[in-house]
C-alpha cells in the first residue's frame, strides 16, 4: 500500500487484510510491553490543518507503539493569517525526511492533491479531508463490527450479510462516505436515514438503501446503528429548523434504542452531542461500542502505518 | 501590398486575398506574398469575454500579455472584462485599458464596463460616461458576480438600452451557490465538494429573459453551461426576446469527470457539467440558440492553483487553445462548418459588441482582420503554446487539432509562420497605422 486516501480504493481482500493486521496489532495492546520495534527509524508526521485532538492522538499512539518517530505539525491558520500553503508545508516535511504524512485537512481532496503533487515522496494517510473521506475511521468501524459479529474467529472474514443503518448528516459526513464504500466492499448492506436536506445529490446512485423515517428503520431490526454527529451551524443554514425537531425525528433516544434487537450495537464516531443525535442512555448503554471504537482506532492506525512503511507490500497495491 | 495565395475561405471557395493600407484590397502587385495552400482563412476572431487583469492584477495578465495570447489564438479583437482593480466602472479606467490595447497593437481591445459600482451589485455604475467615453463601451457586465437583485437588473437593462448597449449577465444565483465548488450531482456528492446546481444558472436566465422582454431591452447571457439553460434560451427566442448567448470552448469539450482527481486546473465558474449538458450545448450552438463562442480566458498565477480544490481560484486560460478546441468539439464532430465558426466566433460577437468592420470580412474595403489556420495539424498542447502569463490550461498534455499559422490585424501581421511577431515591431506598426 503506497497511500491510504479513500476506502473506494480498497477491494474486499485488501480491506480484510488490513483488518487482519489490525487484529495482530490489537493483540500487542494486551501485552505487558505494548511496543513493537517494526518502524524504528521511520518518521511519521501528523499534519493537521484542522484541530482534532482525538484523531491526532490516536495516530500518535499508533506510530509510537510501532517505534516510529512522531512529529506533530499543526498548520492551522489563525484568525489573521491564512495558514501555510499545502505546498510549502509538504516541501518542508520532505526536506525533513518524513516517511509518512498523516494529513487532516478542511478541504476535500487535499490528501489526493498532496499524493499527486510530486512535492513530497512520502506515504500519505488521509485522516479526514473536508466532507470527502475518513478512511481509518471506516476501517476501525468495520473492525469493531467484525469483532462483534465473529469474535475471536474473525480473521479472514468480511461483513457479509451484516445490516448497517447510518443515521444523520450524510451530506457533510466524511465518515459516512468512507463507511458506505468500505461496508459495500465487505459485503454488508447499508441503509441511510436522514432528512432529505442532509442527503447528498445523487445518493440514489450509491450502493445503499435510503429512507427518511428512523422509526421504520429501527423496526427493521438492524445489526448496527451508526449515529452521525450533527453540527450546530447546519441549523442556521436551514438544513433543519431546530435541534429539538431534529432530535425528535432523527435522534436515537432511549425508546428507539430499546426497540433494537438484543444483539444490535450502537456506534458513533465521536465526539457525541448527547441529547441531540443520541441520548445519554443510548450512548452509555450496553449496546454502545463507542469506547471499543476508540481502542480499535489505535490498532487500525498501527496496521495502516505498518502496511505503508514496513515495505512488505503484502496487502494491497 | 500583401498577397495571400490559395487560401480556403470559410464558405469553402479558394481565393487569393490582397491586403493594402490595412484593408482588403482589389488584386494588385504585391510586395510580399504568403502561401496559404491548405489553410483556411477565417475572419479575425472576436472574443466577447476575456479577462486581461490590468489594471490591478498584473501578476496574472497584462493587456500586452493577454493581447499576445489572443493574437496567437487567431483573435484580432477581445472584450476586456470589468473585474480589474480599480474596477472598469468609470470612463477613466475603460479609456486607459483601451489605450493600452491600441498602443500594443496585437488586437483591438474593447473594454467592458461594470454594471454596478465596484461590481458590488448595489448601485449602477456611470454607464453613460463609459458609453460616451473614447472607449465607446457597449457591453456592460459584472462578470464574476451576478446582478442578482431583480430590480437593479431591470434598471440596468433599461438604462443600457439608452446607449444601444447590452447587459452581459453572469447568471448565478449567489444564495444557491454559496461556497459552490463543482457541478452538483452524483460526483460532487461522492467527492464531498459543495455543489453548484444547474438551477442556479437556469433560474436567473429565466428571470432575465422575462425582464428583457418586459422592458424591451437587449440581454446577453455569458457562459451558458447547462442543458436546461439552452432550453430556456430557446424558449425565450421563440417568444421574440432580444437575447443572445455565449458558450465557452471548455464547456463544449470537457465534463465534470475531470474533477475526480481534484486537479484544480479543471476548476472553473460556471463549473464543467455532465455529458448531457455538453451535448445540449453543442446542439444549441449548431441550431443558433447559442449565438457565439467566447473564451472566458481567466489567467491566474501558479500559486492560485497549486493548492487544494476548494482553496484554488476559478478559471482557465483559453485564448491560445480556443480555435483548436472549437474544431475538436463542434467542427470535427459535424455540428458546425467553418462558415458557422466564422459566424459564431467573429461576425456575431462583433455585432453584439457593436464592433465595426467584421460584417463582410473578406470584402474589398473591409479592415484586414483575419487568421490563416491549418485544420490538418495535430499537436500535443503544451506550455510552449501558451503566450499569456497564465499556465492554468486544462488542455496541457492533450492532443488538439489545428494550428494558427498567421494572424493579420488591421492589415499587419501579429502572428507569422506560427510565431508571434515581436512586440516592438507590432507596436511600431500599430502606431504608424493609427497615424
XYZ file of C-alpha atoms in Angstrom:
752
model
C 0.000 0.000 0.000
C 1.532 3.309 -1.135
C -1.094 5.706 0.277
C -4.442 5.419 2.029
C -6.590 8.160 0.519
C -10.035 6.669 0.161
C -11.853 3.463 1.051
C -13.038 3.425 -2.558
C -9.563 2.188 -3.468
C -9.942 -0.887 -1.220
C -11.316 -4.143 -2.581
C -12.591 -6.883 -0.292
C -9.317 -8.756 0.077
C -7.262 -5.632 0.722
C -9.733 -4.444 3.341
C -9.862 -7.839 5.066
C -6.059 -7.892 5.008
C -5.889 -4.558 6.829
C -8.392 -5.760 9.418
C -6.322 -8.930 9.962
C -3.127 -6.940 10.527
C -5.090 -4.728 12.910
C -6.112 -7.856 14.839
C -2.417 -8.678 15.286
C -1.812 -5.144 16.467
C -4.687 -5.401 18.937
C -3.018 -8.438 20.456
C 0.072 -6.334 21.099
C -2.015 -3.978 23.183
C -2.825 -6.785 25.578
C 0.844 -7.480 26.303
C 2.753 -6.006 29.181
C 5.104 -4.212 26.782
C 2.811 -2.623 24.216
C 5.527 -1.731 21.748
C 6.942 -3.260 18.553
C 10.304 -2.268 17.009
C 8.903 -2.524 13.479
C 9.111 1.111 12.361
C 12.240 2.118 14.256
C 13.999 4.911 12.349
C 10.913 5.869 10.374
C 9.385 9.313 10.752
C 5.647 9.824 10.799
C 4.331 13.368 10.579
C 0.874 14.232 11.834
C -0.005 17.180 9.608
C -3.175 18.731 10.949
C -4.695 21.727 9.208
C -7.777 21.285 11.399
C -7.911 20.631 15.117
C -8.730 17.066 16.028
C -7.075 16.009 19.228
C -8.745 12.594 19.196
C -7.593 11.541 15.757
C -4.132 13.040 16.175
C -3.552 11.311 19.485
C -4.782 8.009 18.066
C -2.282 8.200 15.197
C 0.430 9.321 17.601
C -0.107 6.369 19.913
C -0.227 4.017 16.908
C 3.057 5.300 15.487
C 4.799 5.219 18.876
C 3.704 1.646 19.536
C 5.494 0.764 16.294
C 8.604 2.690 17.482
C 8.374 5.340 14.769
C 9.455 8.894 15.461
C 6.405 11.127 15.533
C 6.249 14.801 14.673
C 3.074 16.761 15.234
C 2.794 19.598 12.764
C -0.113 21.922 13.293
C -0.514 24.016 10.162
C -3.781 25.619 11.125
C -4.127 29.275 10.260
C -5.059 31.843 12.879
C -7.765 34.452 12.583
C -5.332 36.844 10.932
C -3.222 34.503 8.816
C -4.444 32.088 6.197
C -2.073 29.374 7.357
C 0.800 27.881 5.477
C 0.128 26.591 1.992
C -0.109 22.866 1.446
C 2.808 23.056 -0.977
C 5.182 24.870 1.370
C 4.325 22.570 4.230
C 4.766 19.462 2.121
C 8.127 20.587 0.805
C 9.255 21.437 4.324
C 8.315 17.965 5.547
C 10.013 16.372 2.549
C 13.183 18.285 3.385
C 12.964 16.938 6.940
C 12.734 13.387 5.645
C 9.181 12.369 6.532
C 8.393 8.755 5.596
C 4.663 9.028 6.102
C 2.349 12.013 6.375
C -0.941 11.681 8.185
C -2.993 14.597 6.949
C -6.168 16.163 8.270
C -7.399 18.999 6.085
C -10.574 21.035 5.793
C -10.574 20.748 2.015
C -11.967 17.677 0.302
C -9.267 16.052 -1.818
C -6.281 17.719 -0.114
C -4.585 14.329 0.636
C -5.019 13.342 -3.011
C -3.516 16.643 -4.163
C -0.568 16.004 -1.828
C -0.102 12.433 -3.080
C -0.238 13.507 -6.756
C 1.792 16.691 -6.363
C 5.354 15.477 -6.511
C 6.120 17.884 -3.640
C 6.859 15.029 -1.252
C 7.709 11.369 -1.705
C 6.109 10.011 1.464
C 3.200 7.692 2.044
C 0.054 9.746 2.595
C -2.679 8.737 5.036
C -5.957 10.607 4.830
C -7.014 11.409 8.406
C -10.130 13.231 7.255
C -10.489 15.652 4.331
C -13.329 18.129 4.246
C -16.609 16.381 3.582
C -14.922 13.697 1.486
C -13.492 10.730 3.413
C -12.065 9.483 6.670
C -10.798 6.029 5.734
C -9.214 4.967 9.053
C -12.473 5.778 10.836
C -14.366 3.470 8.471
C -11.731 0.760 8.910
C -11.951 0.957 12.694
C -15.737 0.871 12.458
C -15.566 -2.240 10.270
C -13.052 -3.784 12.654
C -15.409 -3.138 15.567
C -18.358 -4.640 13.703
C -16.336 -7.684 12.645
C -15.265 -8.393 16.225
C -18.862 -8.185 17.388
C -20.000 -10.426 14.551
C -17.272 -13.069 14.552
C -15.492 -12.666 17.908
C -12.113 -14.355 18.068
C -12.720 -16.234 14.823
C -12.839 -13.033 12.796
C -9.570 -13.428 10.900
C -10.035 -13.622 7.134
C -13.723 -12.833 7.373
C -15.708 -9.958 5.895
C -19.062 -8.449 6.913
C -21.222 -10.413 4.527
C -24.904 -10.185 5.473
C -24.470 -7.540 8.176
C -27.201 -4.886 8.099
C -25.950 -1.409 8.979
C -28.096 1.705 9.355
C -26.334 5.082 9.206
C -28.336 7.997 10.563
C -27.822 11.720 10.197
C -25.890 14.334 8.268
C -24.556 12.230 5.402
C -24.225 15.332 3.204
C -21.384 16.766 5.293
C -20.014 13.485 6.657
C -16.663 12.087 5.575
C -17.259 9.216 7.991
C -20.437 8.211 6.172
C -18.795 8.247 2.747
C -15.856 6.124 3.824
C -18.178 3.701 5.573
C -20.525 3.341 2.609
C -17.734 2.324 0.221
C -15.937 0.077 2.706
C -19.042 -1.666 4.024
C -20.095 -2.315 0.452
C -16.735 -3.890 -0.351
C -17.018 -6.064 2.767
C -20.479 -7.354 1.829
C -22.587 -5.504 4.385
C -25.866 -3.907 3.354
C -26.235 -0.242 4.222
C -29.342 1.791 4.881
C -29.157 5.580 5.203
C -31.700 7.548 7.234
C -31.802 11.336 7.257
C -33.981 14.280 6.292
C -33.684 14.950 2.556
C -31.788 18.185 3.232
C -28.887 16.221 4.703
C -28.573 13.713 1.864
C -26.138 14.428 -0.971
C -27.440 14.841 -4.508
C -27.233 11.596 -6.412
C -27.334 9.337 -3.361
C -29.726 7.108 -5.308
C -26.633 6.030 -7.268
C -24.843 4.903 -4.102
C -24.886 1.223 -3.111
C -27.302 1.960 -0.255
C -30.976 1.971 0.588
C -32.274 5.433 1.515
C -35.117 6.285 3.875
C -36.376 9.287 5.834
C -38.042 7.539 8.771
C -35.882 6.467 11.717
C -38.676 4.548 13.456
C -39.255 2.464 10.371
C -35.511 1.788 10.192
C -35.407 0.768 13.867
C -38.326 -1.613 13.367
C -36.375 -3.321 10.591
C -34.012 -4.522 13.317
C -30.563 -3.554 12.024
C -27.431 -5.230 13.387
C -25.627 -1.895 13.624
C -26.905 1.630 14.101
C -24.336 4.315 13.393
C -25.253 7.814 14.514
C -23.502 10.754 12.831
C -22.594 13.971 14.588
C -24.850 16.951 13.893
C -23.166 20.311 13.736
C -24.958 23.300 15.181
C -24.188 25.567 12.232
C -26.373 23.378 9.992
C -29.418 24.887 11.651
C -28.543 28.414 10.594
C -28.190 27.156 7.001
C -31.781 25.853 7.096
C -30.949 22.156 6.834
C -33.454 21.600 9.644
C -35.485 24.002 11.778
C -34.438 23.336 15.367
C -32.317 20.941 17.392
C -35.440 19.775 19.155
C -37.211 18.838 15.937
C -34.122 17.066 14.644
C -33.685 15.179 17.866
C -37.315 14.033 17.909
C -37.290 12.834 14.329
C -33.755 11.538 13.831
C -32.200 11.231 17.277
C -31.502 7.853 18.856
C -33.393 8.271 22.111
C -33.868 5.707 24.885
C -37.157 4.478 23.491
C -35.809 3.851 19.983
C -32.661 2.217 21.342
C -34.759 -0.115 23.487
C -36.626 -1.350 20.427
C -33.458 -2.660 18.787
C -32.883 -6.429 18.757
C -30.798 -7.808 21.606
C -27.574 -8.227 19.659
C -27.625 -4.893 17.866
C -24.873 -2.394 18.527
C -24.826 1.403 18.536
C -21.856 3.288 17.107
C -20.819 6.921 16.954
C -17.577 8.340 15.507
C -17.407 10.955 18.264
C -17.452 13.486 19.654
C -21.109 12.953 20.563
C -23.765 15.627 21.058
C -25.621 13.926 23.884
C -29.267 14.841 23.775
C -29.146 15.817 20.110
C -28.378 12.900 17.795
C -28.016 10.409 20.642
C -29.418 10.281 24.173
C -27.139 9.734 27.145
C -28.984 6.491 27.833
C -28.279 5.131 24.349
C -24.680 6.347 24.400
C -23.930 4.663 27.721
C -25.988 1.512 27.201
C -24.539 -1.966 26.850
C -25.264 -1.703 23.109
C -22.893 1.199 22.726
C -19.449 0.303 21.401
C -18.180 3.875 21.305
C -15.184 3.183 23.552
C -14.323 -0.001 21.666
C -14.234 2.143 18.549
C -11.649 4.398 20.176
C -9.474 1.467 21.272
C -9.742 -0.193 17.866
C -8.748 3.069 16.233
C -5.215 2.637 17.543
C -4.981 -0.925 16.184
C -6.255 0.100 12.751
C -3.855 3.041 12.543
C -0.983 0.792 13.572
C -1.958 -1.594 10.794
C -2.165 1.182 8.198
C 1.175 2.721 9.163
C 2.758 -0.723 9.234
C 1.481 -1.592 5.758
C 2.575 1.780 4.395
C 6.032 1.824 5.901
C 7.251 -1.707 6.537
C 7.726 -2.266 2.820
C 6.289 -5.782 2.878
C 3.601 -4.732 0.441
C 1.785 -7.983 1.067
C -1.576 -6.313 1.378
C -2.944 -4.116 -1.363
C -1.155 -2.371 -4.159
C 0.638 45.142 -50.572
C 0.451 41.582 -49.198
C -0.916 38.756 -51.308
C -2.200 35.612 -49.598
C -2.318 32.873 -52.181
C -4.646 29.925 -52.359
C -6.462 30.334 -49.029
C -9.718 28.489 -48.496
C -12.400 30.922 -47.387
C -14.975 29.910 -44.756
C -17.534 29.144 -47.465
C -15.150 26.588 -48.988
C -14.101 28.591 -52.050
C -10.421 29.152 -52.753
C -9.183 32.640 -53.307
C -6.212 34.925 -53.165
C -6.535 37.744 -50.644
C -4.902 41.133 -51.173
C -4.189 43.488 -48.312
C -3.134 47.124 -48.638
C -3.310 50.108 -46.287
C -4.851 47.991 -43.556
C -7.758 46.850 -45.683
C -8.783 44.088 -48.046
C -7.738 45.356 -51.465
C -8.573 44.555 -55.093
C -5.955 42.383 -56.852
C -2.741 44.279 -57.436
C 1.024 43.903 -57.423
C 2.160 42.513 -54.101
C 5.372 43.400 -52.283
C 5.154 40.274 -50.143
C 3.378 37.001 -50.620
C 2.102 34.418 -48.101
C 1.408 30.893 -49.265
C -1.875 29.742 -47.751
C -2.247 26.497 -49.651
C -4.181 24.075 -47.445
C -5.024 26.785 -44.917
C -8.428 28.170 -44.042
C -8.756 31.927 -43.938
C -11.089 32.769 -41.069
C -12.163 36.299 -40.222
C -10.277 37.655 -37.223
C -11.732 36.042 -34.138
C -13.585 38.331 -31.750
C -13.719 37.336 -28.106
C -16.591 38.787 -26.157
C -15.312 37.537 -22.808
C -11.645 37.991 -21.887
C -10.027 38.734 -18.546
C -6.960 40.880 -19.185
C -6.462 41.627 -15.441
C -4.819 45.026 -15.990
C -5.030 47.328 -14.099
C -4.552 45.755 -10.704
C -3.742 42.103 -11.260
C -0.663 42.332 -13.448
C 0.812 39.218 -11.836
C -1.955 37.269 -13.633
C -2.031 39.027 -17.007
C -1.473 42.403 -18.622
C -3.105 43.968 -21.625
C 0.100 43.175 -23.526
C 0.458 39.541 -22.439
C -3.240 38.875 -22.936
C -3.142 40.541 -26.356
C -0.265 38.273 -27.372
C -2.167 35.215 -26.161
C -5.150 36.395 -28.196
C -3.203 37.006 -31.401
C -1.551 33.598 -31.115
C -5.026 32.077 -30.975
C -6.191 33.868 -34.130
C -8.016 36.748 -32.423
C -7.979 40.318 -33.697
C -10.325 41.754 -31.077
C -11.061 40.995 -27.439
C -13.525 42.443 -24.959
C -11.851 43.002 -21.612
C -13.988 42.142 -18.589
C -14.548 44.772 -15.941
C -13.259 42.932 -12.847
C -9.959 44.793 -12.670
C -8.680 46.838 -9.731
C -9.778 49.584 -9.900
C -12.873 48.125 -11.496
C -13.710 49.270 -15.033
C -16.633 51.292 -13.741
C -15.567 54.794 -14.804
C -14.701 56.442 -18.099
C -11.108 56.903 -16.971
C -10.399 53.229 -16.411
C -12.038 51.990 -19.625
C -10.161 54.609 -21.643
C -6.909 53.519 -20.021
C -7.491 49.870 -20.908
C -8.440 50.679 -24.464
C -5.395 52.898 -24.985
C -3.088 50.174 -23.664
C -4.572 47.816 -26.231
C -4.146 50.370 -29.026
C -0.543 51.012 -28.056
C 0.447 47.326 -28.027
C -1.383 46.691 -31.285
C -1.792 42.900 -31.292
C -5.577 43.050 -31.090
C -8.329 45.614 -30.765
C -9.108 45.827 -27.058
C -12.683 46.786 -26.288
C -13.281 47.348 -22.578
C -16.464 46.097 -20.964
C -17.946 48.412 -18.358
C -19.197 47.346 -14.960
C -22.955 47.389 -14.462
C -22.641 48.368 -10.803
C -20.106 50.394 -8.871
C -17.222 48.159 -7.844
C -19.190 45.116 -9.104
C -20.896 45.278 -5.725
C -24.401 44.824 -7.117
C -25.807 47.800 -5.234
C -25.691 50.948 -7.358
C -25.469 51.465 -11.131
C -22.045 52.497 -12.386
C -21.678 55.597 -14.563
C -22.781 53.779 -17.669
C -23.447 56.865 -19.757
C -19.963 58.226 -19.099
C -18.396 54.938 -20.206
C -20.644 54.674 -23.261
C -19.758 58.214 -24.351
C -16.074 57.992 -23.496
C -13.379 57.455 -26.120
C -13.732 53.738 -25.364
C -17.401 53.894 -26.507
C -18.352 50.989 -24.251
C -21.351 48.983 -25.435
C -21.159 45.870 -23.255
C -21.756 46.136 -19.523
C -21.152 43.234 -17.175
C -20.469 42.473 -13.532
C -18.988 39.140 -14.673
C -17.573 37.177 -11.796
C -20.658 38.302 -9.942
C -24.300 38.129 -10.958
C -26.537 41.194 -10.989
C -28.871 39.225 -8.764
C -31.121 41.966 -7.440
C -34.123 41.803 -9.784
C -34.940 45.495 -9.615
C -31.356 46.553 -10.211
C -31.174 44.185 -13.195
C -34.355 45.670 -14.596
C -32.985 49.189 -14.276
C -29.665 48.161 -15.809
C -31.395 46.631 -18.838
C -33.485 49.760 -19.306
C -30.664 52.225 -18.746
C -28.195 50.475 -21.018
C -30.804 50.492 -23.798
C -30.369 54.262 -23.911
C -26.879 53.780 -25.342
C -27.558 50.810 -27.635
C -25.666 48.780 -25.075
C -26.236 45.321 -23.693
C -26.001 43.787 -20.255
C -23.881 40.625 -20.329
C -25.112 38.690 -17.349
C -23.106 36.200 -15.305
C -26.094 34.048 -14.419
C -25.513 32.623 -10.973
C -27.887 32.808 -8.041
C -25.475 33.614 -5.202
C -27.603 32.010 -2.477
C -27.947 28.705 -4.334
C -24.208 28.584 -4.979
C -22.813 29.565 -1.600
C -19.253 28.178 -1.457
C -20.024 26.022 -4.520
C -17.083 24.101 -5.958
C -18.287 21.967 -8.868
C -21.391 20.814 -10.703
C -23.930 19.454 -8.242
C -24.720 15.832 -8.917
C -23.636 12.307 -8.131
C -19.958 13.129 -8.492
C -19.983 16.192 -6.219
C -21.720 14.062 -3.588
C -19.041 11.409 -3.805
C -16.149 13.849 -3.834
C -17.538 15.836 -0.921
C -17.381 19.099 -2.860
C -20.167 21.638 -2.412
C -22.452 21.561 -5.439
C -23.187 24.316 -7.990
C -26.650 23.274 -9.154
C -27.797 23.853 -12.734
C -30.921 25.550 -11.405
C -28.813 28.396 -10.001
C -27.953 29.361 -13.594
C -31.251 28.471 -15.228
C -33.451 30.383 -12.783
C -31.506 33.614 -13.302
C -31.617 33.242 -17.098
C -35.356 32.612 -16.933
C -35.887 35.736 -14.839
C -33.630 37.848 -17.037
C -35.205 36.903 -20.370
C -38.607 37.817 -18.927
C -37.230 41.125 -17.647
C -35.597 41.841 -21.015
C -38.870 41.195 -22.767
C -40.808 43.316 -20.310
C -38.612 46.375 -20.775
C -37.746 45.737 -24.435
C -34.006 45.591 -23.848
C -31.138 43.544 -25.159
C -29.701 40.814 -22.930
C -26.567 38.766 -23.419
C -26.079 35.596 -21.374
C -22.467 34.787 -20.535
C -21.012 31.266 -20.487
C -24.140 29.127 -20.730
C -23.289 25.764 -19.217
C -26.379 23.581 -18.808
C -28.917 21.793 -20.992
C -31.705 23.500 -19.062
C -30.266 26.932 -19.870
C -30.268 26.061 -23.578
C -33.951 25.141 -23.274
C -34.806 28.403 -21.514
C -32.984 30.493 -24.129
C -34.598 28.563 -26.971
C -37.986 29.250 -25.419
C -37.145 32.945 -24.986
C -36.047 33.327 -28.599
C -39.242 31.663 -29.765
C -41.136 34.321 -27.806
C -39.165 37.041 -29.557
C -36.986 38.093 -26.628
C -33.909 40.040 -27.748
C -31.419 37.693 -26.112
C -28.044 36.400 -27.229
C -25.965 33.734 -25.540
C -22.411 32.507 -25.441
C -20.750 29.193 -24.655
C -17.084 28.667 -23.823
C -14.833 26.218 -25.661
C -14.247 24.303 -22.423
C -17.947 23.774 -21.800
C -18.187 22.366 -25.334
C -15.432 19.806 -24.750
C -14.850 18.966 -21.090
C -17.037 17.380 -18.417
C -17.197 17.270 -14.634
C -15.498 13.865 -14.593
C -12.206 15.773 -14.802
C -12.790 16.999 -11.237
C -12.484 13.458 -9.892
C -8.735 13.790 -9.277
C -9.110 17.176 -7.533
C -6.784 18.744 -10.137
C -7.693 22.425 -9.786
C -6.865 23.212 -13.423
C -10.379 21.905 -14.046
C -11.984 24.246 -11.526
C -13.928 26.898 -13.397
C -17.042 29.001 -12.947
C -19.598 28.015 -14.111
C -18.304 24.513 -13.484
C -17.768 21.762 -16.023
C -21.040 19.859 -16.356
C -22.307 16.441 -17.450
C -22.087 14.719 -20.841
C -25.755 15.559 -21.482
C -25.043 19.240 -20.950
C -22.113 19.173 -23.374
C -24.336 17.504 -25.984
C -27.082 20.110 -25.461
C -24.596 22.996 -25.718
C -23.206 21.642 -28.990
C -26.712 21.201 -30.387
C -27.698 24.669 -29.169
C -24.704 26.251 -30.870
C -25.472 24.351 -34.054
C -29.148 25.386 -34.189
C -28.453 29.027 -33.313
C -29.963 29.023 -29.833
C -26.479 29.851 -28.610
C -25.153 32.681 -30.758
C -21.449 32.744 -30.104
C -18.376 31.122 -28.609
C -16.431 33.212 -26.073
C -13.362 32.100 -24.179
C -13.765 33.388 -20.603
C -9.944 33.417 -20.667
C -9.145 33.646 -16.940
C -5.419 33.645 -16.159
C -4.199 33.074 -12.617
C -0.749 32.944 -11.057
C 0.607 29.465 -10.352
C 0.063 29.685 -6.603
C -3.674 30.270 -7.089
C -3.943 26.752 -8.492
C -1.252 24.852 -6.562
C -3.459 24.003 -3.613
C -6.483 22.029 -2.514
C -9.525 22.253 -4.803
C -11.686 24.482 -2.622
C -8.771 26.836 -1.991
C -7.998 27.223 -5.710
C -9.176 30.083 -7.912
C -11.871 29.517 -10.515
C -10.853 29.831 -14.140
C -8.864 28.605 -17.112
C -6.824 30.315 -19.779
C -8.403 29.785 -23.169
C -7.371 32.267 -25.860
C -4.489 30.212 -27.253
C -6.439 26.949 -27.437
C -9.920 28.250 -28.320
C -9.985 27.612 -32.051
C -8.470 24.144 -31.708
C -10.965 23.231 -29.006
C -13.857 24.505 -31.119
C -12.580 22.405 -34.005
C -12.360 19.318 -31.787
C -15.715 19.854 -30.088
C -18.027 21.047 -32.855
C -16.312 21.022 -36.274
C -14.737 17.581 -36.290
C -17.954 16.231 -34.737
C -20.061 17.647 -37.599
C -22.065 20.216 -35.624
C -20.552 23.290 -37.322
C -18.793 24.002 -40.605
C -16.140 26.689 -41.000
C -18.668 29.268 -42.172
C -20.527 28.645 -38.907
C -17.288 29.078 -36.973
C -16.718 32.406 -38.732
C -20.188 33.468 -37.672
C -20.086 32.341 -34.019
C -16.523 33.403 -33.354
C -16.265 36.637 -35.380
C -19.257 38.234 -37.128
C -21.849 37.646 -34.424
C -19.747 38.602 -31.374
C -18.687 41.755 -33.230
C -22.340 42.545 -33.868
C -23.277 42.017 -30.214
C -20.386 44.251 -29.126
C -21.163 46.846 -31.838
C -17.665 46.435 -33.203
C -17.448 47.687 -36.811
C -15.562 46.082 -39.666
C -16.473 42.416 -39.194
C -19.690 42.164 -41.198
C -18.062 41.318 -44.561
C -14.539 40.381 -43.562
C -13.126 39.448 -46.962
C -14.936 42.137 -48.999
C -12.734 44.742 -50.645
C -12.556 47.780 -48.375
C -13.088 45.910 -45.123
C -10.425 46.219 -42.423
C -7.992 43.339 -42.943
C -8.555 41.205 -39.850
C -8.173 37.503 -40.439
C -6.268 34.418 -39.458
C -4.840 31.569 -41.513
C -5.497 28.261 -39.847
C -4.266 24.771 -40.615
C -7.049 22.368 -39.606
C -4.999 19.304 -40.594
C -2.344 19.918 -37.958
C -2.378 17.983 -34.700
C -0.317 18.818 -31.653
C 0.111 17.781 -28.066
C -0.825 21.017 -26.345
C 1.968 22.199 -24.058
C 3.238 25.154 -22.055
C 5.051 26.332 -25.190
C 1.666 27.004 -26.800
C 0.702 29.456 -24.043
C 1.697 33.083 -24.607
C -0.071 34.917 -21.793
C 1.119 34.894 -18.211
C -1.234 32.145 -17.081
C -0.414 28.454 -17.438
C -3.713 27.282 -15.945
C -4.817 25.489 -19.099
C -6.932 22.344 -18.833
C -5.527 21.096 -22.136
C -1.871 20.623 -21.223
C -0.837 17.179 -22.394
C -3.936 16.733 -24.529
C -3.752 16.280 -28.297
C -5.634 19.062 -30.081
C -6.285 19.574 -33.790
C -5.346 22.633 -35.812
C -2.802 25.390 -35.703
C -2.901 29.164 -36.168
C -0.273 29.956 -38.794
C -0.777 33.666 -39.469
C -2.863 36.399 -37.911
C -3.390 39.736 -39.638
C -4.721 42.627 -37.563
C -5.646 45.869 -39.342
C -3.532 44.761 -42.280
C -0.304 43.900 -40.485
C 0.856 40.509 -39.193
C 0.768 39.758 -35.463
C 1.486 36.068 -35.967
C 3.682 34.883 -38.793
C 4.619 31.260 -39.548
C 3.107 30.259 -36.235
C 5.260 32.686 -34.248
C 4.199 35.913 -32.576
C 5.689 38.944 -34.256
C 7.974 40.873 -31.898
C 6.151 43.301 -29.596
C 8.218 46.327 -30.650
C 7.523 45.708 -34.312
C 3.803 45.256 -33.714
C 3.623 48.386 -31.563
C 5.519 50.440 -34.135
C 3.315 49.179 -36.966
C 0.202 49.838 -34.933
C 1.325 53.391 -34.224
C 2.020 54.005 -37.894
C -1.402 52.574 -38.775
C -3.218 54.728 -36.253
C -1.340 57.668 -37.740
